[in-house]
Amino acid sequence: DATAFNNLKKTNIDGKGALNNKISEHILSHLNHCGIKTHFIKRINMREQLIKKAEIFPIEFIVRNISTGSLSKRLGIPEGTVLEKPLLEYCLKDDELNDPLISKEHIYTFNWAKEEEINEIDKISLRINDILTGMFRVIEIKLVDFKLEFGKSWNKDKKDTQIILADEISPDTCRLWDLKTEKKLDKDRFRNDLGNIIEGYQEVARRLGVMPVESNIKEVNFGKTTSIKFKNK
Ligand code: UDP
């Protein structure tokens, strides 16, 4: 499914789940190799992953390198302004309230996370930003902004918890612009009716080297949109 504006815009895009599964597998495996603790264990098939159970903080952690989207709208910062240093923002995960922007003080006051947990998550988020900015830079893509989710998972002896990165990282949760043309390769294509959404996701998968082999894919044209069908699992 593709959803935007808190589910007000919704459609089904054939093949998007399979592409995001591959892209997210690639990114989370890379982060694991770089020493970031994540919930990702392995991809099981085209649509499923095996992950560690975690108790998710009710917070969306947003990292921004370039101003666009809600930041530009909210504060009147011109679209495309490169930020001097990465900006971290926090939103409450609550669809009924439209995921409102919150401050660290709100987080501590309402016990959504402890101060030492947020300090640790801030550090991990900035490290992830460094790793992913470099990863996308070599394939000529600008990492504009992205959303992360974190959770607590119990150690084997069930005595201690550790903070791990959870959820997915994909063109659904990142803004990705082509380095030269600034063409959008992410969900903004869907949000803003910029045309074929799957094409952008395929381009990201292709450049990352995780696009399912050509022989397994049949492209089907439905006027403005293209879908991919996987012949083999
Ligand atoms: N984002 C997300 N899920 C959300 C809200 C935001 O993955 O529920 C991502 C979004 O794709 C973008 C970044 O977080 O990469 C910052 O989003 P922004 O606040 O600008 O969201 P907008 O309201 O403009 O979609």
Short mmCIF file of C-alpha atoms and ligand atoms in Angstrom, two decimals:
data_model
loop_
_atom_site.label_atom_id
_atom_site.label_comp_id
_atom_site.label_asym_id
_atom_site.label_seq_id
_atom_site.Cartn_x
_atom_site.Cartn_y
_atom_site.Cartn_z
CA ASP A 1 0.00 0.00 0.00
CA ALA A 2 1.02 3.60 -0.48
CA THR A 3 -0.42 6.06 2.02
CA ALA A 4 0.22 9.75 2.55
CA PHE A 5 -1.18 12.68 4.54
CA ASN A 6 -2.06 10.39 7.44
CA ASN A 7 -3.98 7.91 5.25
CA LEU A 8 -6.08 10.57 3.48
CA LYS A 9 -4.40 9.53 0.23
CA LYS A 10 -4.20 5.79 -0.26
CA THR A 11 -3.63 3.38 -3.10
CA ASN A 12 -2.22 -0.03 -3.88
CA ILE A 13 0.99 -0.12 -5.91
CA ASP A 14 1.90 -3.49 -7.31
CA GLY A 15 5.50 -4.47 -6.48
CA LYS A 16 6.28 -1.65 -4.02
CA GLY A 17 6.36 -3.97 -0.99
CA ALA A 18 8.81 -6.35 -2.65
CA LEU A 19 11.11 -3.48 -3.68
CA ASN A 20 11.03 -1.87 -0.23
CA ASN A 21 11.74 -5.26 1.34
CA LYS A 22 14.93 -5.59 -0.74
CA ILE A 23 16.00 -1.97 -0.25
CA SER A 24 15.38 -2.05 3.51
CA GLU A 25 17.20 -5.40 3.81
CA HIS A 26 20.21 -3.88 2.05
CA ILE A 27 20.26 -0.73 4.19
CA LEU A 28 19.69 -2.43 7.56
CA SER A 29 22.28 -5.15 6.79
CA HIS A 30 24.77 -2.41 5.94
CA LEU A 31 23.99 -0.61 9.21
CA ASN A 32 24.39 -3.91 11.11
CA HIS A 33 27.82 -4.33 9.51
CA CYS A 34 28.73 -0.82 10.59
CA GLY A 35 27.96 -1.71 14.22
CA ILE A 36 24.48 -0.16 14.51
CA LYS A 37 22.18 -2.46 16.47
CA THR A 38 19.01 -3.10 14.47
CA HIS A 39 16.01 -5.43 14.70
CA PHE A 40 16.81 -6.93 11.28
CA ILE A 41 17.84 -10.60 11.22
CA LYS A 42 17.13 -11.75 7.65
CA ARG A 43 14.78 -11.44 4.72
CA ILE A 44 12.62 -14.58 4.49
CA ASN A 45 11.05 -14.10 1.06
CA MET A 46 9.93 -11.32 -1.27
CA ARG A 47 7.50 -9.95 1.29
CA GLU A 48 8.67 -10.97 4.77
CA GLN A 49 11.56 -10.35 7.13
CA LEU A 50 12.59 -12.04 10.36
CA ILE A 51 13.21 -9.38 13.00
CA LYS A 52 13.91 -9.09 16.73
CA LYS A 53 10.95 -8.21 18.90
CA ALA A 54 11.18 -4.71 20.32
CA GLU A 55 9.03 -2.37 22.37
CA ILE A 56 8.77 0.66 20.13
CA PHE A 57 9.14 4.21 21.48
CA PRO A 58 5.97 6.10 20.45
CA ILE A 59 8.14 8.62 18.63
CA GLU A 60 9.16 9.21 15.00
CA PHE A 61 12.75 10.40 14.87
CA ILE A 62 13.26 12.68 11.86
CA VAL A 63 16.72 13.55 10.55
CA ARG A 64 17.03 16.40 8.02
CA ASN A 65 19.95 17.51 5.85
CA ILE A 66 18.04 19.72 3.41
CA SER A 67 14.86 21.69 4.16
CA THR A 68 11.67 20.55 2.43
CA GLY A 69 8.28 19.07 3.30
CA SER A 70 6.76 19.97 6.64
CA LEU A 71 9.88 21.86 7.84
CA SER A 72 9.73 24.29 4.92
CA LYS A 73 5.96 24.67 5.29
CA ARG A 74 6.03 25.15 9.06
CA LEU A 75 8.89 27.63 9.30
CA GLY A 76 8.96 29.19 5.82
CA ILE A 77 12.48 27.88 5.13
CA PRO A 78 12.96 27.89 1.32
CA GLU A 79 12.70 24.41 -0.23
CA GLY A 80 16.13 22.93 -0.87
CA THR A 81 18.03 24.99 1.74
CA VAL A 82 21.05 22.92 2.79
CA LEU A 83 21.21 22.85 6.59
CA GLU A 84 24.52 23.71 8.26
CA LYS A 85 24.28 20.58 10.35
CA PRO A 86 21.74 17.76 10.50
CA LEU A 87 18.52 18.73 12.27
CA LEU A 88 16.81 16.20 14.57
CA GLU A 89 13.07 16.44 15.14
CA TYR A 90 10.63 14.31 17.13
CA CYS A 91 6.98 13.54 16.30
CA LEU A 92 4.49 11.65 18.44
CA LYS A 93 3.33 8.44 16.74
CA ASP A 94 -0.40 9.11 16.91
CA ASP A 95 -2.43 9.02 13.70
CA GLU A 96 -5.50 10.54 15.35
CA LEU A 97 -3.45 13.60 16.29
CA ASN A 98 -1.65 13.67 12.91
CA ASP A 99 1.77 12.72 14.37
CA PRO A 100 2.40 16.16 15.94
CA LEU A 101 5.87 17.65 16.32
CA ILE A 102 7.01 17.41 19.97
CA SER A 103 10.00 18.66 21.99
CA LYS A 104 12.35 16.69 24.23
CA GLU A 105 10.58 18.30 27.20
CA HIS A 106 7.27 16.72 26.06
CA ILE A 107 9.03 13.36 25.75
CA TYR A 108 10.39 13.54 29.31
CA THR A 109 7.24 15.06 30.85
CA PHE A 110 4.99 12.35 29.47
CA ASN A 111 7.54 9.56 29.92
CA TRP A 112 7.62 8.55 26.25
CA ALA A 113 11.37 7.95 26.69
CA LYS A 114 14.03 8.77 29.26
CA GLU A 115 16.60 11.52 28.81
CA GLU A 116 19.51 9.05 28.60
CA GLU A 117 17.58 7.04 26.00
CA ILE A 118 17.00 10.12 23.81
CA ASN A 119 20.66 11.12 24.15
CA GLU A 120 21.68 7.65 22.95
CA ILE A 121 19.12 7.66 20.10
CA ASP A 122 20.28 11.15 18.97
CA LYS A 123 23.85 9.84 18.70
CA ILE A 124 22.78 6.70 16.82
CA SER A 125 20.57 8.76 14.45
CA LEU A 126 23.46 11.08 13.54
CA ARG A 127 25.76 8.09 12.98
CA ILE A 128 23.11 6.48 10.74
CA ASN A 129 22.83 9.78 8.85
CA ASP A 130 26.61 9.79 8.23
CA ILE A 131 26.61 6.19 7.04
CA LEU A 132 23.57 6.55 4.78
CA THR A 133 24.59 9.93 3.36
CA GLY A 134 27.84 8.30 2.20
CA MET A 135 26.09 5.18 0.96
CA PHE A 136 23.70 7.19 -1.21
CA ARG A 137 26.36 9.73 -2.29
CA VAL A 138 28.35 7.05 -4.14
CA ILE A 139 25.26 6.14 -6.15
CA GLU A 140 24.66 9.83 -6.90
CA ILE A 141 21.66 10.28 -4.64
CA LYS A 142 21.17 13.04 -2.04
CA LEU A 143 19.74 11.88 1.29
CA VAL A 144 17.47 14.86 2.00
CA ASP A 145 15.68 13.65 5.14
CA PHE A 146 14.36 10.45 6.69
CA LYS A 147 12.37 8.96 9.55
CA LEU A 148 13.66 6.39 12.03
CA GLU A 149 11.95 4.31 14.69
CA PHE A 150 13.66 2.80 17.70
CA GLY A 151 12.64 0.24 20.28
CA LYS A 152 13.90 -1.56 23.35
CA SER A 153 14.71 -5.24 23.08
CA TRP A 154 15.44 -7.58 25.96
CA ASN A 155 18.77 -9.37 26.22
CA LYS A 156 18.78 -13.17 26.35
CA ASP A 157 18.75 -13.30 30.16
CA LYS A 158 15.73 -10.91 30.12
CA LYS A 159 17.49 -8.76 32.71
CA ASP A 160 18.59 -5.91 30.53
CA THR A 161 17.26 -3.95 27.55
CA GLN A 162 19.11 -2.38 24.68
CA ILE A 163 18.01 0.26 22.18
CA ILE A 164 17.77 -1.02 18.62
CA LEU A 165 16.79 0.52 15.30
CA ALA A 166 13.44 -0.87 14.11
CA ASP A 167 10.94 -0.52 11.23
CA GLU A 168 12.12 -0.06 7.62
CA ILE A 169 14.36 2.38 5.77
CA SER A 170 13.19 2.75 2.19
CA PRO A 171 12.00 5.38 -0.32
CA ASP A 172 8.77 5.37 1.75
CA THR A 173 10.62 6.77 4.76
CA CYS A 174 13.42 8.81 3.12
CA ARG A 175 13.51 11.69 0.68
CA LEU A 176 15.99 10.78 -2.03
CA TRP A 177 16.92 13.19 -4.84
CA ASP A 178 19.11 12.47 -7.83
CA LEU A 179 22.41 14.29 -7.22
CA LYS A 180 22.51 16.07 -10.59
CA THR A 181 18.90 16.54 -11.66
CA GLU A 182 17.31 16.64 -8.17
CA LYS A 183 14.63 14.32 -9.57
CA LYS A 184 12.65 12.84 -6.68
CA LEU A 185 13.08 9.06 -6.33
CA ASP A 186 10.86 8.61 -3.24
CA LYS A 187 7.32 8.74 -1.91
CA ASP A 188 6.97 12.45 -2.77
CA ARG A 189 6.23 11.19 -6.30
CA PHE A 190 3.05 9.72 -4.83
CA ARG A 191 2.38 12.52 -2.29
CA ASN A 192 2.64 15.24 -4.94
CA ASP A 193 1.37 13.33 -8.01
CA LEU A 194 4.74 13.52 -9.75
CA GLY A 195 4.01 10.44 -11.85
CA ASN A 196 5.25 6.91 -11.86
CA ILE A 197 6.18 6.11 -8.25
CA ILE A 198 7.48 2.58 -8.85
CA GLU A 199 10.02 3.90 -11.37
CA GLY A 200 11.72 5.96 -8.64
CA TYR A 201 11.86 2.98 -6.26
CA GLN A 202 13.22 0.76 -9.06
CA GLU A 203 15.91 3.36 -9.79
CA VAL A 204 16.99 3.38 -6.13
CA ALA A 205 17.04 -0.46 -6.05
CA ARG A 206 19.00 -0.60 -9.32
CA ARG A 207 21.64 1.87 -8.13
CA LEU A 208 21.98 0.01 -4.80
CA GLY A 209 22.45 -3.20 -6.79
CA VAL A 210 19.43 -4.94 -5.26
CA MET A 211 16.98 -4.75 -8.13
CA PRO A 212 15.59 -8.27 -8.63
CA VAL A 213 17.18 -9.79 -11.77
CA GLU A 214 15.64 -8.54 -14.98
CA SER A 215 14.56 -12.03 -16.10
CA ASN A 216 12.28 -12.29 -13.06
CA ILE A 217 10.48 -9.07 -13.75
CA LYS A 218 7.74 -8.26 -16.15
CA GLU A 219 6.90 -4.59 -16.37
CA VAL A 220 3.21 -3.89 -16.84
CA ASN A 221 2.06 -0.46 -17.97
CA PHE A 222 -1.16 0.95 -16.56
CA GLY A 223 -1.18 4.34 -18.29
CA LYS A 224 0.65 6.59 -15.84
CA THR A 225 1.85 3.83 -13.52
CA THR A 226 4.02 0.79 -14.03
CA SER A 227 3.98 -2.25 -11.83
CA ILE A 228 6.41 -5.10 -11.53
CA LYS A 229 5.41 -8.71 -11.25
CA PHE A 230 7.78 -11.24 -9.73
CA LYS A 231 7.53 -14.47 -11.69
CA ASN A 232 9.57 -16.47 -9.17
CA LYS A 233 9.63 -16.16 -5.39
N1 UDP B 1 8.24 10.41 7.27
C1 UDP B 1 7.83 9.10 7.35
N2 UDP B 1 6.66 8.80 7.99
C2 UDP B 1 5.89 9.75 8.55
C3 UDP B 1 6.30 11.10 8.47
C4 UDP B 1 7.49 11.40 7.82
O1 UDP B 1 8.52 8.20 6.87
O2 UDP B 1 4.84 9.42 9.14
C5 UDP B 1 9.50 10.76 6.58
C6 UDP B 1 9.26 11.44 5.25
O3 UDP B 1 9.25 10.48 4.21
C7 UDP B 1 10.45 12.35 5.11
C8 UDP B 1 10.80 12.72 6.56
O4 UDP B 1 10.19 11.71 7.37
O5 UDP B 1 11.53 11.65 4.56
C9 UDP B 1 10.35 14.10 6.98
O6 UDP B 1 8.99 14.20 6.68
P1 UDP B 1 8.14 15.57 6.83
O7 UDP B 1 7.96 15.89 8.27
O8 UDP B 1 8.70 16.63 5.97
O9 UDP B 1 6.80 14.99 6.33
P2 UDP B 1 5.70 15.44 5.35
O10 UDP B 1 4.61 15.83 6.30
O11 UDP B 1 6.21 16.53 4.50
O12 UDP B 1 5.43 14.15 4.64
#
